[in-house]
Amino acid sequence: MAAQKELEFKGYAMTDPSAWSSLTVTPFQPKNFGPEDVEVAITHCGVCGSDLHTLTGGWGTANIPLIVGHEIVGKVTRVGEKVKDIKPGDRVGVGAQVGSCLKCRACNDNYENYCPGMIHTYNHQYPDGVKTQGGYSTGIRAHERFVFPIPEKLESRYAASMLCAGVTVFSPLKAYGCGPGKKVGVIGIGGLGHYAVLFAKAMGAEVWAFTRGTAKAEDVKKMGADHVVDTNVDGYWKDLEMTFDILISTVDHFPAGVSLRAILSMLYVHGKYITVGLPDVDQPLPSLHPFDITNNGCLIGGSHIGSKEDMMEMLQLAAEKDIKPWIEELPMKDAGKALEGVKAGKVRYRYVLKQDIAPVE
């Protein structure tokens, strides 16, 4: 179906890597529209740590001009003739992935977020060479598998940051059995960590929040944490040995002297340490010896965003449990200010940008 009004694609782009937070409104070429594609006029986009790592070059070279943003909510303006469950006018979201091969074992098993041929929402490109641009913009096109209907009960400003930060922690919590009777620790209380507390509690687990200092202690208690642990206290882990079924680490920078052995000692037998924080490429995990993982038979793993199945379950849980992230809403023209706030650690706990180039009715 044709849109009532043709979208003009433009967004706040980095044009000079030396001035990564000075973004300029720039037109761009969207994905060439296909029969299984959905076109979305963007209303909101969350500000993710991934945006910062990409703009600053921490994860490698950026394509210029670059529009970041992969926590997108908006209104459908057009759908391809083979799209089945989405129609113009629907409110939908798009996360950190806009494509995959749709043919491999991972895609067929509903693990499309692990497809070797996955296409990232920005700083990537389609097989035909069109570069992907993100959600600090007026619109986006994506294959229907990567477009998610938003439940009516969820406000767009709250749903936005769930589409990367939320699903990135929900997916491993679900995969590793978070629920009643389980003990879950969340290491690092930022955008991802605050979602891990919210979701783990909503799923029925007993939740510990690990944070440096006490500045966020009252906040995380209000989010639902049953216990708060100050990791600046020497030996904070000793009374918690053999406690946790799951430890979710959202840390994207490990200070000097951090012992992974100490952290892993808090896991119960066959407990899982899952890292979802992704530091710059020159900042590996702290060193590890095989002795560190044999005493309790613990397992170390990672998790990458989430599948459509994960996304829909998470959004439904958020709607049913009335889960609201802690956000600060800003006009999209203040994207640079928000990015600087993320870099400085000022955000509590997620910035969400409201699109202001071409407001959506």
mmCIF file of C-alpha atoms in Angstrom:
data_model
loop_
_atom_site.group_PDB
_atom_site.id
_atom_site.type_symbol
_atom_site.label_atom_id
_atom_site.label_comp_id
_atom_site.label_asym_id
_atom_site.label_seq_id
_atom_site.Cartn_x
_atom_site.Cartn_y
_atom_site.Cartn_z
ATOM 1 C CA MET A 1 0.000 0.000 0.000
ATOM 2 C CA ALA A 2 1.189 3.490 -0.760
ATOM 3 C CA ALA A 3 1.748 5.972 2.054
ATOM 4 C CA GLN A 4 -0.546 8.944 2.302
ATOM 5 C CA LYS A 5 2.477 11.219 2.387
ATOM 6 C CA GLU A 6 5.904 10.271 1.118
ATOM 7 C CA LEU A 7 8.583 10.199 3.799
ATOM 8 C CA GLU A 8 11.564 12.461 3.372
ATOM 9 C CA PHE A 9 14.545 10.633 4.873
ATOM 10 C CA LYS A 10 16.936 12.819 6.831
ATOM 11 C CA GLY A 11 18.548 12.641 10.233
ATOM 12 C CA TYR A 12 21.087 13.996 12.706
ATOM 13 C CA ALA A 13 24.378 12.731 11.307
ATOM 14 C CA MET A 14 28.012 12.769 12.350
ATOM 15 C CA THR A 15 29.935 14.254 9.444
ATOM 16 C CA ASP A 16 33.274 14.794 11.196
ATOM 17 C CA PRO A 17 34.654 12.064 13.511
ATOM 18 C CA SER A 18 36.688 14.650 15.404
ATOM 19 C CA ALA A 19 33.401 16.322 16.409
ATOM 20 C CA TRP A 20 31.391 13.180 17.126
ATOM 21 C CA SER A 21 28.679 14.872 19.199
ATOM 22 C CA SER A 22 28.079 17.718 16.737
ATOM 23 C CA LEU A 23 25.353 16.234 14.565
ATOM 24 C CA THR A 24 23.991 17.886 11.433
ATOM 25 C CA VAL A 25 20.633 17.269 9.731
ATOM 26 C CA THR A 26 21.564 15.328 6.612
ATOM 27 C CA PRO A 27 19.469 13.564 3.938
ATOM 28 C CA PHE A 28 20.158 9.880 3.323
ATOM 29 C CA GLN A 29 19.171 7.031 1.034
ATOM 30 C CA PRO A 30 16.937 4.492 2.815
ATOM 31 C CA LYS A 31 16.812 0.771 2.099
ATOM 32 C CA ASN A 32 15.442 -0.016 -1.346
ATOM 33 C CA PHE A 33 11.853 -1.003 -0.588
ATOM 34 C CA GLY A 34 10.984 -4.672 -1.029
ATOM 35 C CA PRO A 35 7.828 -6.806 -0.872
ATOM 36 C CA GLU A 36 8.481 -7.888 2.753
ATOM 37 C CA ASP A 37 9.539 -4.468 4.003
ATOM 38 C CA VAL A 38 7.925 -2.001 6.371
ATOM 39 C CA GLU A 39 8.479 1.750 6.287
ATOM 40 C CA VAL A 40 8.258 3.623 9.579
ATOM 41 C CA ALA A 41 7.953 7.337 10.344
ATOM 42 C CA ILE A 42 9.970 7.688 13.554
ATOM 43 C CA THR A 43 8.547 9.395 16.633
ATOM 44 C CA HIS A 44 11.074 8.339 19.308
ATOM 45 C CA CYS A 45 14.572 6.875 19.547
ATOM 46 C CA GLY A 46 16.534 5.862 22.630
ATOM 47 C CA VAL A 47 20.191 6.768 23.104
ATOM 48 C CA CYS A 48 22.294 3.629 23.543
ATOM 49 C CA GLY A 49 25.884 3.138 24.654
ATOM 50 C CA SER A 50 26.391 1.491 21.264
ATOM 51 C CA ASP A 51 25.746 4.878 19.668
ATOM 52 C CA LEU A 52 28.596 6.369 21.680
ATOM 53 C CA HIS A 53 31.046 3.506 21.025
ATOM 54 C CA THR A 54 30.326 3.744 17.287
ATOM 55 C CA LEU A 55 30.537 7.531 16.972
ATOM 56 C CA THR A 56 33.777 7.739 18.968
ATOM 57 C CA GLY A 57 35.424 4.932 16.984
ATOM 58 C CA GLY A 58 35.684 2.577 19.946
ATOM 59 C CA TRP A 59 34.264 -0.287 17.912
ATOM 60 C CA GLY A 60 36.077 0.567 14.677
ATOM 61 C CA THR A 61 35.779 2.990 11.793
ATOM 62 C CA ALA A 62 32.450 4.701 11.189
ATOM 63 C CA ASN A 63 30.862 5.214 7.784
ATOM 64 C CA ILE A 64 30.505 8.959 7.142
ATOM 65 C CA PRO A 65 27.971 10.510 7.222
ATOM 66 C CA LEU A 66 26.580 8.364 10.037
ATOM 67 C CA ILE A 67 23.185 8.486 11.728
ATOM 68 C CA VAL A 68 23.075 6.291 14.833
ATOM 69 C CA GLY A 69 20.139 5.139 16.959
ATOM 70 C CA HIS A 70 18.618 1.657 17.211
ATOM 71 C CA GLU A 71 15.871 1.973 19.808
ATOM 72 C CA ILE A 72 13.196 3.151 17.413
ATOM 73 C CA VAL A 73 9.449 3.617 17.726
ATOM 74 C CA GLY A 74 7.195 5.118 15.093
ATOM 75 C CA LYS A 75 4.155 4.842 12.861
ATOM 76 C CA VAL A 76 3.963 2.564 9.836
ATOM 77 C CA THR A 77 3.561 4.539 6.601
ATOM 78 C CA ARG A 78 3.970 1.765 4.026
ATOM 79 C CA VAL A 79 4.146 -2.020 3.813
ATOM 80 C CA GLY A 80 5.222 -4.397 1.050
ATOM 81 C CA GLU A 81 2.683 -6.615 -0.643
ATOM 82 C CA LYS A 82 3.909 -9.752 1.180
ATOM 83 C CA VAL A 83 3.784 -8.259 4.680
ATOM 84 C CA LYS A 84 1.134 -10.102 6.688
ATOM 85 C CA ASP A 85 0.773 -8.849 10.249
ATOM 86 C CA ILE A 86 1.589 -5.141 10.035
ATOM 87 C CA LYS A 87 -0.413 -2.407 8.333
ATOM 88 C CA PRO A 88 -0.092 1.351 7.733
ATOM 89 C CA GLY A 89 -0.945 3.324 10.847
ATOM 90 C CA ASP A 90 0.326 0.661 13.275
ATOM 91 C CA ARG A 91 2.728 1.695 16.040
ATOM 92 C CA VAL A 92 5.873 -0.401 15.834
ATOM 93 C CA GLY A 93 9.463 -0.629 16.940
ATOM 94 C CA VAL A 94 12.796 -1.431 15.300
ATOM 95 C CA GLY A 95 15.844 -2.489 17.294
ATOM 96 C CA ALA A 96 19.534 -3.008 16.607
ATOM 97 C CA GLN A 97 19.042 -5.352 13.636
ATOM 98 C CA VAL A 98 17.260 -4.733 10.339
ATOM 99 C CA GLY A 99 18.118 -7.849 8.365
ATOM 100 C CA SER A 100 19.540 -11.369 8.234
ATOM 101 C CA CYS A 101 19.895 -14.131 5.642
ATOM 102 C CA LEU A 102 16.569 -15.720 6.789
ATOM 103 C CA LYS A 103 17.856 -19.087 5.525
ATOM 104 C CA CYS A 104 20.526 -20.395 7.896
ATOM 105 C CA ARG A 105 20.103 -22.699 10.885
ATOM 106 C CA ALA A 106 20.076 -19.771 13.317
ATOM 107 C CA CYS A 107 17.369 -17.927 11.395
ATOM 108 C CA ASN A 108 15.269 -21.084 11.072
ATOM 109 C CA ASP A 109 15.595 -21.721 14.819
ATOM 110 C CA ASN A 110 14.426 -18.198 15.743
ATOM 111 C CA TYR A 111 17.959 -17.098 16.573
ATOM 112 C CA GLU A 112 18.164 -14.564 13.751
ATOM 113 C CA ASN A 113 20.046 -12.237 16.122
ATOM 114 C CA TYR A 114 22.986 -14.664 15.766
ATOM 115 C CA CYS A 115 22.825 -14.981 11.977
ATOM 116 C CA PRO A 116 26.319 -14.657 10.433
ATOM 117 C CA GLY A 117 24.703 -12.502 7.762
ATOM 118 C CA MET A 118 22.893 -10.146 10.138
ATOM 119 C CA ILE A 119 22.549 -6.488 9.120
ATOM 120 C CA HIS A 120 22.944 -3.867 11.827
ATOM 121 C CA THR A 121 20.567 -0.924 11.987
ATOM 122 C CA TYR A 122 23.371 1.579 11.382
ATOM 123 C CA ASN A 123 27.014 1.703 10.266
ATOM 124 C CA HIS A 124 26.462 -1.373 8.116
ATOM 125 C CA GLN A 125 25.167 -2.030 4.610
ATOM 126 C CA TYR A 126 22.672 -4.065 2.631
ATOM 127 C CA PRO A 127 23.792 -6.585 -0.018
ATOM 128 C CA ASP A 128 23.072 -4.014 -2.726
ATOM 129 C CA GLY A 129 25.506 -1.564 -1.141
ATOM 130 C CA VAL A 130 23.018 0.844 0.475
ATOM 131 C CA LYS A 131 24.407 1.900 3.849
ATOM 132 C CA THR A 132 22.208 1.525 6.919
ATOM 133 C CA GLN A 133 21.304 4.642 8.899
ATOM 134 C CA GLY A 134 19.699 4.699 12.302
ATOM 135 C CA GLY A 135 16.910 6.235 14.297
ATOM 136 C CA TYR A 136 18.064 9.790 15.016
ATOM 137 C CA SER A 137 16.064 10.489 11.894
ATOM 138 C CA THR A 138 12.677 10.863 10.264
ATOM 139 C CA GLY A 139 12.230 7.293 9.080
ATOM 140 C CA ILE A 140 13.526 3.794 8.531
ATOM 141 C CA ARG A 141 12.752 0.744 6.405
ATOM 142 C CA ALA A 142 13.270 -2.825 7.553
ATOM 143 C CA HIS A 143 12.241 -6.381 6.780
ATOM 144 C CA GLU A 144 9.033 -7.269 8.640
ATOM 145 C CA ARG A 145 10.862 -9.824 10.823
ATOM 146 C CA PHE A 146 12.712 -6.934 12.449
ATOM 147 C CA VAL A 147 9.661 -4.741 13.009
ATOM 148 C CA PHE A 148 7.743 -5.238 16.248
ATOM 149 C CA PRO A 149 4.161 -4.186 17.049
ATOM 150 C CA ILE A 150 4.027 -2.172 20.271
ATOM 151 C CA PRO A 151 1.291 -3.164 22.748
ATOM 152 C CA GLU A 152 -1.333 -0.480 23.245
ATOM 153 C CA LYS A 153 -0.594 -0.210 26.979
ATOM 154 C CA LEU A 154 3.059 0.759 26.363
ATOM 155 C CA GLU A 155 3.771 4.436 25.735
ATOM 156 C CA SER A 156 6.185 5.024 22.864
ATOM 157 C CA ARG A 157 8.679 6.894 25.023
ATOM 158 C CA TYR A 158 8.879 3.898 27.364
ATOM 159 C CA ALA A 159 8.920 1.256 24.651
ATOM 160 C CA ALA A 160 11.789 2.850 22.709
ATOM 161 C CA SER A 161 14.719 1.911 24.939
ATOM 162 C CA MET A 162 13.356 -1.595 25.411
ATOM 163 C CA LEU A 163 14.221 -2.320 21.775
ATOM 164 C CA CYS A 164 17.935 -2.645 22.510
ATOM 165 C CA ALA A 165 18.683 -2.152 26.209
ATOM 166 C CA GLY A 166 15.580 -4.022 27.328
ATOM 167 C CA VAL A 167 15.797 -7.050 25.074
ATOM 168 C CA THR A 168 19.579 -7.315 25.540
ATOM 169 C CA VAL A 169 19.025 -8.267 29.189
ATOM 170 C CA PHE A 170 15.606 -9.895 28.858
ATOM 171 C CA SER A 171 16.883 -12.451 26.344
ATOM 172 C CA PRO A 172 19.540 -14.045 28.617
ATOM 173 C CA LEU A 173 17.279 -13.808 31.675
ATOM 174 C CA LYS A 174 14.682 -15.799 29.756
ATOM 175 C CA ALA A 175 17.216 -18.212 28.220
ATOM 176 C CA TYR A 176 18.802 -19.131 31.557
ATOM 177 C CA GLY A 177 15.642 -19.601 33.574
ATOM 178 C CA CYS A 178 15.092 -16.410 35.531
ATOM 179 C CA GLY A 179 11.959 -16.832 37.617
ATOM 180 C CA PRO A 180 10.582 -17.662 41.072
ATOM 181 C CA GLY A 181 13.140 -19.336 43.317
ATOM 182 C CA LYS A 182 16.104 -18.029 41.310
ATOM 183 C CA LYS A 183 18.748 -15.637 42.589
ATOM 184 C CA VAL A 184 19.930 -13.084 40.049
ATOM 185 C CA GLY A 185 22.738 -10.564 40.368
ATOM 186 C CA VAL A 186 23.017 -7.518 38.104
ATOM 187 C CA ILE A 187 26.487 -6.001 37.831
ATOM 188 C CA GLY A 188 26.478 -2.368 36.735
ATOM 189 C CA ILE A 189 23.385 -0.188 37.075
ATOM 190 C CA GLY A 190 23.175 1.936 33.960
ATOM 191 C CA GLY A 191 20.734 1.725 31.077
ATOM 192 C CA LEU A 192 21.043 -2.047 30.648
ATOM 193 C CA GLY A 193 21.473 -2.783 34.326
ATOM 194 C CA HIS A 194 18.374 -0.912 35.402
ATOM 195 C CA TYR A 195 16.374 -2.913 32.844
ATOM 196 C CA ALA A 196 17.882 -6.155 34.168
ATOM 197 C CA VAL A 197 16.657 -5.262 37.659
ATOM 198 C CA LEU A 198 13.191 -4.324 36.385
ATOM 199 C CA PHE A 199 12.761 -7.482 34.301
ATOM 200 C CA ALA A 200 14.362 -9.960 36.726
ATOM 201 C CA LYS A 201 12.057 -8.737 39.464
ATOM 202 C CA ALA A 202 9.014 -8.844 37.162
ATOM 203 C CA MET A 203 9.930 -12.446 36.279
ATOM 204 C CA GLY A 204 9.840 -13.415 39.953
ATOM 205 C CA ALA A 205 13.513 -13.699 40.912
ATOM 206 C CA GLU A 206 15.263 -12.446 44.033
ATOM 207 C CA VAL A 207 17.485 -9.638 42.757
ATOM 208 C CA TRP A 208 20.825 -8.211 43.883
ATOM 209 C CA ALA A 209 22.170 -5.006 42.328
ATOM 210 C CA PHE A 210 25.945 -4.508 42.256
ATOM 211 C CA THR A 211 27.024 -0.901 41.876
ATOM 212 C CA ARG A 212 30.135 1.166 42.592
ATOM 213 C CA GLY A 213 29.368 3.383 45.577
ATOM 214 C CA THR A 214 25.979 4.176 47.072
ATOM 215 C CA ALA A 215 24.736 6.985 44.790
ATOM 216 C CA LYS A 216 22.267 4.700 42.999
ATOM 217 C CA ALA A 217 21.239 2.560 45.986
ATOM 218 C CA GLU A 218 17.876 4.194 46.620
ATOM 219 C CA ASP A 219 17.059 4.213 42.904
ATOM 220 C CA VAL A 220 17.652 0.490 42.458
ATOM 221 C CA LYS A 221 15.584 -0.325 45.527
ATOM 222 C CA LYS A 222 12.701 1.594 43.957
ATOM 223 C CA MET A 223 13.253 -0.389 40.753
ATOM 224 C CA GLY A 224 12.695 -3.574 42.734
ATOM 225 C CA ALA A 225 16.134 -4.793 43.808
ATOM 226 C CA ASP A 226 15.925 -6.839 46.997
ATOM 227 C CA HIS A 227 19.567 -6.206 47.892
ATOM 228 C CA VAL A 228 22.168 -3.597 46.906
ATOM 229 C CA VAL A 229 25.906 -4.353 47.048
ATOM 230 C CA ASP A 230 28.609 -1.668 46.953
ATOM 231 C CA THR A 231 31.472 -3.088 44.919
ATOM 232 C CA ASN A 232 33.848 -0.460 46.316
ATOM 233 C CA VAL A 233 33.807 -2.361 49.616
ATOM 234 C CA ASP A 234 36.783 -4.706 49.916
ATOM 235 C CA GLY A 235 35.748 -8.350 49.776
ATOM 236 C CA TYR A 236 32.119 -7.566 48.919
ATOM 237 C CA TRP A 237 31.807 -10.994 47.266
ATOM 238 C CA LYS A 238 32.926 -13.132 50.220
ATOM 239 C CA ASP A 239 29.554 -13.432 51.943
ATOM 240 C CA LEU A 240 27.902 -14.213 48.600
ATOM 241 C CA GLU A 241 29.978 -17.200 47.493
ATOM 242 C CA MET A 242 27.897 -19.959 45.836
ATOM 243 C CA THR A 243 24.765 -17.767 45.799
ATOM 244 C CA PHE A 244 23.656 -16.876 42.281
ATOM 245 C CA ASP A 245 21.966 -18.817 39.533
ATOM 246 C CA ILE A 246 22.586 -15.977 37.065
ATOM 247 C CA LEU A 247 24.939 -13.001 37.047
ATOM 248 C CA ILE A 248 24.225 -10.463 34.309
ATOM 249 C CA SER A 249 27.176 -8.160 33.720
ATOM 250 C CA THR A 250 26.411 -4.917 31.910
ATOM 251 C CA VAL A 251 29.889 -3.524 32.556
ATOM 252 C CA ASP A 252 31.582 -1.979 29.528
ATOM 253 C CA HIS A 253 34.746 -0.938 31.369
ATOM 254 C CA PHE A 254 36.526 -2.970 34.037
ATOM 255 C CA PRO A 255 38.652 -0.813 36.365
ATOM 256 C CA ALA A 256 42.189 -1.985 37.063
ATOM 257 C CA GLY A 257 42.369 -4.682 39.692
ATOM 258 C CA VAL A 258 38.914 -6.192 39.129
ATOM 259 C CA SER A 259 39.037 -9.950 39.756
ATOM 260 C CA LEU A 260 36.841 -12.113 37.566
ATOM 261 C CA ARG A 261 37.697 -15.003 39.888
ATOM 262 C CA ALA A 262 36.023 -13.160 42.782
ATOM 263 C CA ILE A 263 32.927 -12.423 40.698
ATOM 264 C CA LEU A 264 32.601 -16.007 39.476
ATOM 265 C CA SER A 265 32.938 -17.357 43.022
ATOM 266 C CA MET A 266 29.484 -15.914 43.752
ATOM 267 C CA LEU A 267 27.834 -18.319 41.310
ATOM 268 C CA TYR A 268 26.110 -21.468 42.518
ATOM 269 C CA VAL A 269 26.905 -24.823 40.901
ATOM 270 C CA HIS A 270 26.572 -24.485 37.125
ATOM 271 C CA GLY A 271 25.565 -20.853 37.574
ATOM 272 C CA LYS A 272 25.897 -18.579 34.565
ATOM 273 C CA TYR A 273 27.925 -15.387 34.196
ATOM 274 C CA ILE A 274 26.525 -13.623 31.137
ATOM 275 C CA THR A 275 28.147 -10.497 29.787
ATOM 276 C CA VAL A 276 26.041 -8.093 27.756
ATOM 277 C CA GLY A 277 28.308 -5.064 28.146
ATOM 278 C CA LEU A 278 30.553 -4.503 25.129
ATOM 279 C CA PRO A 279 33.655 -2.382 25.841
ATOM 280 C CA ASP A 280 35.826 -0.742 23.207
ATOM 281 C CA VAL A 281 37.778 -3.338 21.248
ATOM 282 C CA ASP A 282 41.007 -2.641 23.182
ATOM 283 C CA GLN A 283 39.433 -3.440 26.571
ATOM 284 C CA PRO A 284 39.166 -7.228 27.075
ATOM 285 C CA LEU A 285 37.695 -9.052 30.054
ATOM 286 C CA PRO A 286 39.982 -9.418 33.087
ATOM 287 C CA SER A 287 42.263 -12.454 32.926
ATOM 288 C CA LEU A 288 40.954 -15.856 33.892
ATOM 289 C CA HIS A 289 42.492 -19.184 34.963
ATOM 290 C CA PRO A 290 40.763 -22.587 34.580
ATOM 291 C CA PHE A 291 40.820 -22.953 38.390
ATOM 292 C CA ASP A 292 38.443 -19.976 38.528
ATOM 293 C CA ILE A 293 35.632 -21.908 36.863
ATOM 294 C CA THR A 294 36.103 -25.435 38.212
ATOM 295 C CA ASN A 295 35.321 -24.945 41.913
ATOM 296 C CA ASN A 296 31.628 -24.375 41.190
ATOM 297 C CA GLY A 297 31.429 -25.631 37.608
ATOM 298 C CA CYS A 298 30.225 -22.205 36.528
ATOM 299 C CA LEU A 299 29.683 -21.213 32.919
ATOM 300 C CA ILE A 300 30.690 -17.994 31.173
ATOM 301 C CA GLY A 301 28.746 -16.703 28.201
ATOM 302 C CA GLY A 302 27.460 -13.732 26.311
ATOM 303 C CA SER A 303 24.222 -12.630 24.720
ATOM 304 C CA HIS A 304 23.494 -10.492 21.679
ATOM 305 C CA ILE A 305 20.315 -8.367 21.531
ATOM 306 C CA GLY A 306 17.300 -10.688 21.038
ATOM 307 C CA SER A 307 15.108 -12.464 18.501
ATOM 308 C CA LYS A 308 11.650 -11.375 17.409
ATOM 309 C CA GLU A 309 10.273 -14.040 19.729
ATOM 310 C CA ASP A 310 12.229 -12.520 22.636
ATOM 311 C CA MET A 311 11.155 -9.019 21.676
ATOM 312 C CA MET A 312 7.446 -9.810 21.572
ATOM 313 C CA GLU A 313 7.555 -11.685 24.897
ATOM 314 C CA MET A 314 9.413 -8.794 26.528
ATOM 315 C CA LEU A 315 7.001 -6.143 25.231
ATOM 316 C CA GLN A 316 4.041 -8.211 26.399
ATOM 317 C CA LEU A 317 5.587 -8.663 29.857
ATOM 318 C CA ALA A 318 6.243 -4.924 30.087
ATOM 319 C CA ALA A 319 2.638 -4.174 29.137
ATOM 320 C CA GLU A 320 1.180 -6.745 31.556
ATOM 321 C CA LYS A 321 3.399 -5.739 34.500
ATOM 322 C CA ASP A 322 3.294 -1.995 33.724
ATOM 323 C CA ILE A 323 7.099 -1.843 33.545
ATOM 324 C CA LYS A 324 8.353 1.686 32.992
ATOM 325 C CA PRO A 325 12.035 2.412 32.440
ATOM 326 C CA TRP A 326 13.578 5.444 34.098
ATOM 327 C CA ILE A 327 14.080 7.861 31.236
ATOM 328 C CA GLU A 328 14.767 11.479 30.409
ATOM 329 C CA GLU A 329 13.014 12.658 27.246
ATOM 330 C CA LEU A 330 14.713 15.258 25.047
ATOM 331 C CA PRO A 331 14.032 16.766 21.619
ATOM 332 C CA MET A 332 16.075 14.994 18.955
ATOM 333 C CA LYS A 333 18.005 18.189 18.230
ATOM 334 C CA ASP A 334 19.617 17.646 21.650
ATOM 335 C CA ALA A 335 21.062 14.269 20.623
ATOM 336 C CA GLY A 336 24.607 15.606 21.037
ATOM 337 C CA LYS A 337 23.822 16.737 24.576
ATOM 338 C CA ALA A 338 22.404 13.302 25.372
ATOM 339 C CA LEU A 339 25.478 11.538 23.960
ATOM 340 C CA GLU A 340 27.768 13.733 26.044
ATOM 341 C CA GLY A 341 25.630 12.889 29.069
ATOM 342 C CA VAL A 342 26.066 9.163 28.405
ATOM 343 C CA LYS A 343 29.826 9.599 28.061
ATOM 344 C CA ALA A 344 29.989 11.522 31.336
ATOM 345 C CA GLY A 345 27.835 8.963 33.164
ATOM 346 C CA LYS A 346 25.139 11.517 33.947
ATOM 347 C CA VAL A 347 22.141 9.687 32.466
ATOM 348 C CA ARG A 348 19.542 8.248 34.886
ATOM 349 C CA TYR A 349 18.990 5.813 33.268
ATOM 350 C CA ARG A 350 18.203 6.215 29.576
ATOM 351 C CA TYR A 351 17.793 9.209 27.294
ATOM 352 C CA VAL A 352 14.952 9.048 24.775
ATOM 353 C CA LEU A 353 14.823 11.481 21.863
ATOM 354 C CA LYS A 354 11.567 12.774 20.404
ATOM 355 C CA GLN A 355 11.830 13.243 16.650
ATOM 356 C CA ASP A 356 11.600 16.946 15.734
ATOM 357 C CA ILE A 357 12.723 17.202 12.110
ATOM 358 C CA ALA A 358 9.335 16.226 10.682
ATOM 359 C CA PRO A 359 6.940 15.550 13.588
ATOM 360 C CA VAL A 360 4.592 12.606 13.032
ATOM 361 C CA GLU A 361 0.854 13.155 13.407
#
